[in-house]
């Protein structure tokens, strides 16, 4: 579903520049990546609402919803990292490669 949202974001972004070509800028990849994060944000919000509901009803399994919200929130980090990697030059990417590998391990 995230890929579908990314494609829709890319399509809308390219349509906004029609008939001119899309200029080379950071927002050209950041906006579609933000669209790709929408399903994860919606699901994390749903989990947080269920946790709040569980607190009000004293549900013993309410912490399960917090862990699910954390799980869906961690899906946003790779999307942001991928967008960041696509917006920097190859020289900068090589410079930060060790740091990015350390973050991913």
Coordinates of N, CA and C in Angstrom, one line a residue:
X1 N 0.8 -1.2 0.0 CA 0.0 0.0 0.0 C 0.9 1.3 0.0
X2 N 2.0 1.2 0.6 CA 2.9 2.3 0.7 C 3.4 2.7 -0.7
X3 N 3.7 1.6 -1.5 CA 4.2 1.9 -2.9 C 3.1 2.6 -3.7
X4 N 1.8 2.2 -3.5 CA 0.7 2.8 -4.2 C 0.6 4.3 -3.8
X5 N 0.7 4.6 -2.6 CA 0.7 6.0 -2.1 C 1.9 6.8 -2.7
X6 N 3.1 6.1 -2.7 CA 4.3 6.8 -3.3 C 4.0 7.1 -4.8
X7 N 3.5 6.1 -5.5 CA 3.2 6.4 -6.9 C 2.2 7.5 -7.1
X8 N 1.2 7.5 -6.3 CA 0.2 8.6 -6.4 C 0.8 9.9 -6.1
X9 N 1.7 10.0 -5.1 CA 2.4 11.2 -4.8 C 3.3 11.7 -5.9
X10 N 4.0 10.7 -6.5 CA 4.8 11.0 -7.7 C 4.0 11.5 -8.9
X11 N 2.9 10.9 -9.1 CA 2.0 11.3 -10.2 C 1.4 12.7 -10.0
X12 N 0.9 12.9 -8.8 CA 0.4 14.3 -8.5 C 1.5 15.3 -8.6
X13 N 2.7 15.0 -8.2 CA 3.8 16.0 -8.2 C 4.2 16.3 -9.6
X14 N 4.3 15.2 -10.5 CA 4.6 15.4 -11.9 C 3.5 16.1 -12.6
X15 N 2.3 15.9 -12.3 CA 1.1 16.5 -12.9 C 1.1 18.0 -12.6
X16 N 1.6 18.4 -11.4 CA 1.6 19.8 -11.0 C 2.6 20.6 -11.8
X17 N 3.6 19.9 -12.4 CA 4.6 20.6 -13.2 C 4.4 20.5 -14.7
X18 N 3.3 19.8 -15.1 CA 3.0 19.6 -16.5 C 2.7 20.9 -17.2
X19 N 3.2 21.1 -18.4 CA 3.9 20.3 -19.4 C 5.4 20.5 -19.2
X20 N 5.9 21.3 -18.3 CA 7.3 21.5 -18.0 C 7.9 20.2 -17.4
X21 N 9.2 20.0 -17.6 CA 9.8 18.8 -16.8 C 9.9 19.2 -15.3
X22 N 10.0 18.1 -14.6 CA 10.1 18.3 -13.1 C 11.5 18.8 -12.8
X23 N 11.7 19.9 -12.1 CA 13.0 20.4 -11.8 C 13.7 19.5 -10.8
X24 N 15.0 19.4 -10.9 CA 15.8 18.6 -10.0 C 15.9 19.4 -8.6
X25 N 15.2 18.9 -7.7 CA 15.2 19.5 -6.3 C 14.8 18.5 -5.3
X26 N 15.2 18.8 -4.0 CA 14.9 17.8 -3.0 C 13.4 17.5 -2.8
X27 N 12.6 18.5 -3.0 CA 11.2 18.2 -2.7 C 10.5 17.3 -3.7
X28 N 11.2 17.0 -4.8 CA 10.7 16.1 -5.8 C 10.7 14.7 -5.4
X29 N 11.5 14.3 -4.4 CA 11.5 13.0 -3.8 C 10.9 13.0 -2.4
X30 N 11.0 14.1 -1.7 CA 10.5 14.1 -0.3 C 9.0 14.1 -0.3
X31 N 8.3 14.8 -1.2 CA 6.8 14.8 -1.3 C 6.3 13.4 -1.6
X32 N 6.7 12.7 -2.6 CA 6.2 11.3 -2.8 C 6.5 10.4 -1.6
X33 N 7.7 10.6 -1.0 CA 8.0 9.8 0.2 C 7.1 10.1 1.4
X34 N 6.7 11.3 1.5 CA 5.7 11.7 2.6 C 4.4 11.0 2.3
X35 N 4.0 10.9 1.0 CA 2.8 10.2 0.7 C 2.9 8.7 1.0
X36 N 4.1 8.1 0.8 CA 4.3 6.7 1.1 C 4.2 6.4 2.6
X37 N 4.5 7.4 3.4 CA 4.4 7.3 4.9 C 3.0 7.3 5.4
X38 N 2.0 7.8 4.6 CA 0.7 8.0 5.1 C 0.0 6.7 5.7
X39 N 0.1 5.6 5.0 CA -0.5 4.4 5.6 C 0.1 4.0 7.0
X40 N 1.4 4.2 7.1 CA 2.0 3.8 8.4 C 1.5 4.8 9.5
X41 N 1.4 6.1 9.2 CA 1.0 7.1 10.1 C -0.5 6.8 10.5
X42 N -1.3 6.5 9.6 CA -2.7 6.2 9.9 C -2.8 5.0 10.8
X43 N -2.0 3.9 10.5 CA -2.1 2.7 11.3 C -1.6 3.0 12.7
X44 N -0.5 3.7 12.8 CA 0.1 4.1 14.2 C -1.0 4.9 15.0
X45 N -1.6 5.8 14.3 CA -2.7 6.6 15.0 C -3.8 5.7 15.5
X46 N -4.2 4.7 14.6 CA -5.3 3.8 15.0 C -4.9 3.0 16.3
X47 N -3.6 2.6 16.3 CA -3.1 1.8 17.5 C -3.1 2.7 18.7
X48 N -2.7 4.0 18.5 CA -2.7 4.9 19.7 C -4.1 5.1 20.2
X49 N -5.1 5.3 19.3 CA -6.5 5.4 19.7 C -7.0 4.2 20.5
X50 N -6.6 3.0 20.0 CA -7.0 1.8 20.7 C -6.3 1.7 22.1
X51 N -5.1 2.2 22.2 CA -4.4 2.2 23.5 C -5.2 3.1 24.5
X52 N -5.6 4.3 24.0 CA -6.3 5.3 24.8 C -7.6 4.7 25.2
X53 N -8.3 4.0 24.3 CA -9.6 3.4 24.6 C -9.3 2.3 25.7
X54 N -8.2 1.6 25.5 CA -7.9 0.5 26.5 C -7.6 1.0 27.9
X55 N -7.0 2.2 28.0 CA -6.8 2.8 29.3 C -8.1 3.2 29.9
X56 N -9.0 3.7 29.2 CA -10.3 4.1 29.7 C -11.2 2.9 30.2
X57 N -11.0 1.8 29.5 CA -11.8 0.6 29.8 C -11.0 -0.4 30.7
X58 N -9.8 0.0 31.0 CA -8.9 -0.9 31.9 C -8.7 -2.2 31.2
X59 N -8.4 -2.2 29.9 CA -8.1 -3.4 29.1 C -6.7 -3.9 29.5
X60 N -6.5 -5.2 29.9 CA -5.2 -5.6 30.3 C -4.3 -5.8 29.1
X61 N -4.8 -5.8 27.8 CA -4.0 -5.9 26.6 C -3.7 -4.5 26.0
X62 N -3.9 -3.5 26.7 CA -3.7 -2.1 26.1 C -2.3 -1.8 25.7
X63 N -1.3 -2.4 26.3 CA 0.1 -2.2 26.0 C 0.5 -2.8 24.6
X64 N -0.3 -3.8 24.2 CA -0.1 -4.4 22.9 C -0.3 -3.4 21.8
X65 N -1.2 -2.5 22.0 CA -1.5 -1.4 21.0 C -0.3 -0.4 21.0
X66 N 0.3 -0.2 22.1 CA 1.5 0.7 22.1 C 2.6 0.1 21.3
X67 N 2.9 -1.2 21.5 CA 3.9 -1.9 20.8 C 3.6 -1.9 19.3
X68 N 2.4 -2.1 18.9 CA 2.0 -2.0 17.5 C 2.2 -0.6 16.9
X69 N 1.9 0.4 17.7 CA 2.1 1.8 17.2 C 3.6 2.1 17.0
X70 N 4.4 1.5 17.9 CA 5.9 1.7 17.8 C 6.3 0.9 16.5
X71 N 5.8 -0.2 16.3 CA 6.1 -1.0 15.1 C 5.8 -0.3 13.8
X72 N 4.7 0.3 13.7 CA 4.3 1.1 12.5 C 5.1 2.4 12.4
X73 N 5.4 3.0 13.5 CA 6.2 4.2 13.5 C 7.6 3.9 13.0
X74 N 8.2 2.8 13.3 CA 9.5 2.5 12.8 C 9.6 2.3 11.3
X75 N 8.5 2.1 10.7 CA 8.4 1.9 9.2 C 8.7 3.2 8.5
X76 N 8.5 4.3 9.2 CA 8.7 5.6 8.6 C 10.2 6.0 8.5
X77 N 11.1 5.5 9.4 CA 12.5 5.7 9.3 C 13.1 5.3 8.0
X78 N 12.9 4.1 7.5 CA 13.5 3.7 6.2 C 13.0 4.6 5.0
X79 N 11.8 5.0 5.1 CA 11.3 5.9 4.0 C 12.0 7.2 4.0
X80 N 12.2 7.8 5.2 CA 12.9 9.0 5.3 C 14.4 8.9 4.9
X81 N 15.0 7.8 5.4 CA 16.4 7.5 5.0 C 16.5 7.4 3.5
X82 N 15.6 6.6 2.9 CA 15.7 6.5 1.4 C 15.5 7.8 0.7
X83 N 14.6 8.6 1.2 CA 14.4 9.9 0.5 C 15.7 10.8 0.7
X84 N 16.3 10.7 1.9 CA 17.5 11.5 2.2 C 18.6 11.0 1.2
X85 N 18.8 9.7 1.1 CA 19.8 9.2 0.2 C 19.7 9.7 -1.2
X86 N 18.4 9.8 -1.7 CA 18.2 10.2 -3.1 C 18.4 11.7 -3.3
X87 N 18.5 12.5 -2.2 CA 18.6 13.9 -2.4 C 20.0 14.4 -2.2
X88 N 20.9 13.6 -1.8 CA 22.3 14.1 -1.7 C 23.2 13.6 -2.8
X89 N 24.3 14.3 -3.0 CA 25.2 13.9 -4.1 C 25.9 12.6 -3.8
X90 N 26.5 11.9 -4.8 CA 27.2 10.7 -4.6 C 28.4 10.9 -3.6
X91 N 29.1 12.1 -3.7 CA 30.2 12.3 -2.8 C 29.8 12.4 -1.3
X92 N 28.6 13.1 -1.1 CA 28.1 13.2 0.3 C 27.6 11.8 0.7
X93 N 27.1 11.0 -0.2 CA 26.6 9.7 0.2 C 27.7 8.8 0.6
X94 N 28.8 8.9 -0.1 CA 30.0 8.1 0.3 C 30.6 8.6 1.6
X95 N 30.5 9.8 1.9 CA 31.0 10.4 3.1 C 30.2 9.9 4.3
X96 N 28.9 9.8 4.2 CA 28.0 9.4 5.3 C 27.7 7.9 5.3
X97 N 28.3 7.1 4.4 CA 28.0 5.7 4.2 C 28.2 4.9 5.5
X98 N 29.3 5.2 6.2 CA 29.6 4.4 7.4 C 28.6 4.8 8.5
X99 N 28.2 6.0 8.6 CA 27.2 6.4 9.6 C 25.9 5.8 9.3
X100 N 25.5 5.7 8.1 CA 24.2 5.1 7.7 C 24.2 3.6 8.0
X101 N 25.3 3.0 7.7 CA 25.4 1.5 8.0 C 25.3 1.3 9.5
X102 N 25.9 2.2 10.3 CA 25.9 2.0 11.8 C 24.5 2.2 12.3
X103 N 23.7 3.2 11.7 CA 22.3 3.4 12.1 C 21.4 2.2 11.8
X104 N 21.7 1.5 10.7 CA 20.9 0.4 10.3 C 21.2 -0.9 11.0
X105 N 22.3 -1.0 11.7 CA 22.7 -2.2 12.4 C 22.3 -2.1 13.8

